[in-house]
Coordinates of C-alpha atoms in Angstrom, one line a residue:
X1 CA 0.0 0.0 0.0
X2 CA 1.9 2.8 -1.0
X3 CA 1.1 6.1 -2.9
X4 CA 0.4 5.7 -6.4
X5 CA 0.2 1.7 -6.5
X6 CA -2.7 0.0 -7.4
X7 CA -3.8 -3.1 -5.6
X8 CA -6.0 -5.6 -7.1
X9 CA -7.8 -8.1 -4.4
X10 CA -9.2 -11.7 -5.6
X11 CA -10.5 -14.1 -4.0
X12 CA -11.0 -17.0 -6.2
X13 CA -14.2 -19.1 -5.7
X14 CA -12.0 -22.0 -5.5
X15 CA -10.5 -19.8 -2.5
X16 CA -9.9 -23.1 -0.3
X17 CA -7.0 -24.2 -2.8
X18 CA -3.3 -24.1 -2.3
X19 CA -1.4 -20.8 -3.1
X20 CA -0.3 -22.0 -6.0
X21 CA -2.8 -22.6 -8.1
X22 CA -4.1 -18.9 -6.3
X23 CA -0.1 -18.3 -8.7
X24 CA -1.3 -19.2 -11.9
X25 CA -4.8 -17.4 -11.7
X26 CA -2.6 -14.4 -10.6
X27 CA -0.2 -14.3 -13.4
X28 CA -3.3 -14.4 -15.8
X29 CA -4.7 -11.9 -14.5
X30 CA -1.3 -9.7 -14.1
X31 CA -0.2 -10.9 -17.9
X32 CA -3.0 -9.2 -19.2
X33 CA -4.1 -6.0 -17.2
X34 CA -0.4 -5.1 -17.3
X35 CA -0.6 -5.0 -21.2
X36 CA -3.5 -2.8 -21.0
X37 CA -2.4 -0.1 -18.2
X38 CA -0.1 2.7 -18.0
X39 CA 3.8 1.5 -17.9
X40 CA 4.2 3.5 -15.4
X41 CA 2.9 1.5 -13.2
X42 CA 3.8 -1.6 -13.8
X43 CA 7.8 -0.6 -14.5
X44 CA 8.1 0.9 -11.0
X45 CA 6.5 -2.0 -9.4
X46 CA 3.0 -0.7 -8.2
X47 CA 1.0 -2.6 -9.6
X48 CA 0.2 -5.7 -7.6
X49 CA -2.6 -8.8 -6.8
X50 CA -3.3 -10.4 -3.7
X51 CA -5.2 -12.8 -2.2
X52 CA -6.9 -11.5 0.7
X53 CA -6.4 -13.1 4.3
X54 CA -8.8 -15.4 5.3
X55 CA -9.5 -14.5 9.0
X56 CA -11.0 -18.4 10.6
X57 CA -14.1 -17.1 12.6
X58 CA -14.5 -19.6 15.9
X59 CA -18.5 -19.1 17.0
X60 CA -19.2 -20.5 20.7
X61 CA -23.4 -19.9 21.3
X62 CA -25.9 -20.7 23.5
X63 CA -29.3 -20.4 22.5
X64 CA -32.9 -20.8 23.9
X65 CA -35.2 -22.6 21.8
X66 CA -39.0 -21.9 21.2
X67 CA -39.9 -25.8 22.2
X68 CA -37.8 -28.6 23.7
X69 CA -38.8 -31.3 20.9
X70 CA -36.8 -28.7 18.2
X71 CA -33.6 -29.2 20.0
X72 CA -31.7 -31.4 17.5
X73 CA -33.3 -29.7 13.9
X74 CA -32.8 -26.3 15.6
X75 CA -28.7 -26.7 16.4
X76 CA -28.9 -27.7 13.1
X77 CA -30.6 -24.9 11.6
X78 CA -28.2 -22.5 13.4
X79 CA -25.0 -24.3 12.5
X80 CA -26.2 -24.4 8.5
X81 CA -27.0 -20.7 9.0
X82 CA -23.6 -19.7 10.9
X83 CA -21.5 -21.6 7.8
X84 CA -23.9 -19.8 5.4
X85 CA -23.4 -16.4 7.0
X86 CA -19.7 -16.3 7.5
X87 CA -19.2 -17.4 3.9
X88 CA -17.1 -14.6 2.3
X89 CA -18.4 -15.2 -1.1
X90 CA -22.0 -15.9 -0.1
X91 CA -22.4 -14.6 3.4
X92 CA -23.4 -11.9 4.9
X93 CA -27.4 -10.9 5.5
X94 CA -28.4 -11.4 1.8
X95 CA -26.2 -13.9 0.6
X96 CA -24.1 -11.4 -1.4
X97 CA -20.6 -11.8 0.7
X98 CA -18.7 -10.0 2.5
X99 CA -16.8 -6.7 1.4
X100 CA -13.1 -7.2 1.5
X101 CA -11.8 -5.7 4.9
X102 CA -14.8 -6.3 6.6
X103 CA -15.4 -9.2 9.2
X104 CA -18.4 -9.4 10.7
X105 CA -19.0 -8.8 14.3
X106 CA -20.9 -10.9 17.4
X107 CA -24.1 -8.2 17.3
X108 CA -24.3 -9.3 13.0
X109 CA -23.4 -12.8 14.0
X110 CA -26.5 -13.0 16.9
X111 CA -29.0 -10.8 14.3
X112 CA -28.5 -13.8 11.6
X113 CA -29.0 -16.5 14.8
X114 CA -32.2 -14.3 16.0
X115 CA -33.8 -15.0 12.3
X116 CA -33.3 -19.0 12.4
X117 CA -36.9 -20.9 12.7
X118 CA -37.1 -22.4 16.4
X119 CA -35.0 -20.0 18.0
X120 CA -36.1 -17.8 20.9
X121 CA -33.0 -15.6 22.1
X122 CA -29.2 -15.7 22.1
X123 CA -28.1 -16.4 25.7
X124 CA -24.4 -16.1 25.2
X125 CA -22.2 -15.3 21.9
X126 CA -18.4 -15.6 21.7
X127 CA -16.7 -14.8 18.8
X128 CA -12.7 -15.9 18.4
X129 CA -10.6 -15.0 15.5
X130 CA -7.7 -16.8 14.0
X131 CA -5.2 -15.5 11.1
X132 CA -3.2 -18.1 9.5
X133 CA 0.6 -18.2 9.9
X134 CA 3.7 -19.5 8.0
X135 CA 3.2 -23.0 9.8
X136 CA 0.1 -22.7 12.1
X137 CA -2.7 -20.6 13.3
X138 CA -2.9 -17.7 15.6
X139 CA -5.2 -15.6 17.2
X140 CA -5.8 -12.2 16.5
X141 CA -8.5 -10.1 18.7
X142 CA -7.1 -7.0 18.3
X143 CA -8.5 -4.7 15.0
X144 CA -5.0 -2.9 14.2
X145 CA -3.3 -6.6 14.3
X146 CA -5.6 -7.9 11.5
X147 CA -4.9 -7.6 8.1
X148 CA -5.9 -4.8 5.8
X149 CA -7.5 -7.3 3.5
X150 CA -9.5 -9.8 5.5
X151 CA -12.5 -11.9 4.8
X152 CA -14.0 -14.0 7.5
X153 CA -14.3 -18.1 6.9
X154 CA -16.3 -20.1 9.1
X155 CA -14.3 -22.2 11.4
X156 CA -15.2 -24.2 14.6
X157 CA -18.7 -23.7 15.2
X158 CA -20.2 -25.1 19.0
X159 CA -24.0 -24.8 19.6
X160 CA -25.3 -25.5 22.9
X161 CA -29.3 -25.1 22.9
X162 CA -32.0 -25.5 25.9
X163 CA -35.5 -25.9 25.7

């Protein structure tokens, strides 16, 4: 990010693959905007194209259902609808992702929850986010320590529900 570059983001919808096939899609693309943009650019190195940082969203929940015989097709409901929501190309409230640098947070995540059939209230959220490393994963809670371009993925997801 510096003054004058420009900074292409994609995420491919194969985004779970391994970097380099993420290497080949980004050499397409570079190959041929580069032969359609000021030399400028390109010469002095500012043009460039990431993949965004997928930021592994951890969702602890209790719930209170509306009746006790729901129990198992309601946990159910609310895990399909946590994956859903959390998906960064098909998340968010309408299904139309999320916008790249923006993760959703535990008031979004408990509005979504509040909308699945058979639930009454959200008793308890947490939310834990994870940012992957050279050889592992590591948590990151604090905003300024997150990467400028983040999307959220759904990771480990535990729903606890009572009647």
């Amino acid at each position: 990010r510096s003054q004058g570059a420009i900074t292409l983001v994609v995420l491919p919808k194969d985004y779970g693959e391994s970097s380099y096939i993420f290497e080949r899609t980004r050499k397409k693309i570079y190959d041929y905007l580069s032969a359609h943009m000021d030399q400028n650019i390109v010469n002095l190195g500012h043009f460039h194209i990431v993949m965004p940082d997928l930021i592994r969203m951890d969702v602890k929940v209790e719930l209170k259902l509306s009746q006790e015989k729901e129990i198992f097709a309601a946990t159910k409901r609310v895990r399909e609808e946590l994956e859903r929501f959390l998906n960064p190309l098909y998340g968010n409230f309408y299904g139309d992702g999320w916008e790249i640098g923006v993760l959703p947070d535990k008031n979004q995540i408990a509005h979504a929850l509040k909308q699945v059939e058979g639930v009454r209230y959200i008793s308890q959220l947490s939310l834990r986010k994870y940012r992957g490393g050279r050889f592992e994963e590591y948590e990151v809670n604090e905003e300024r320590l997150l990467p400028f371009y983040r999307l959220p993925r759904s990771g480990f997801l535990e729903v606890a529900a009572k009647p």
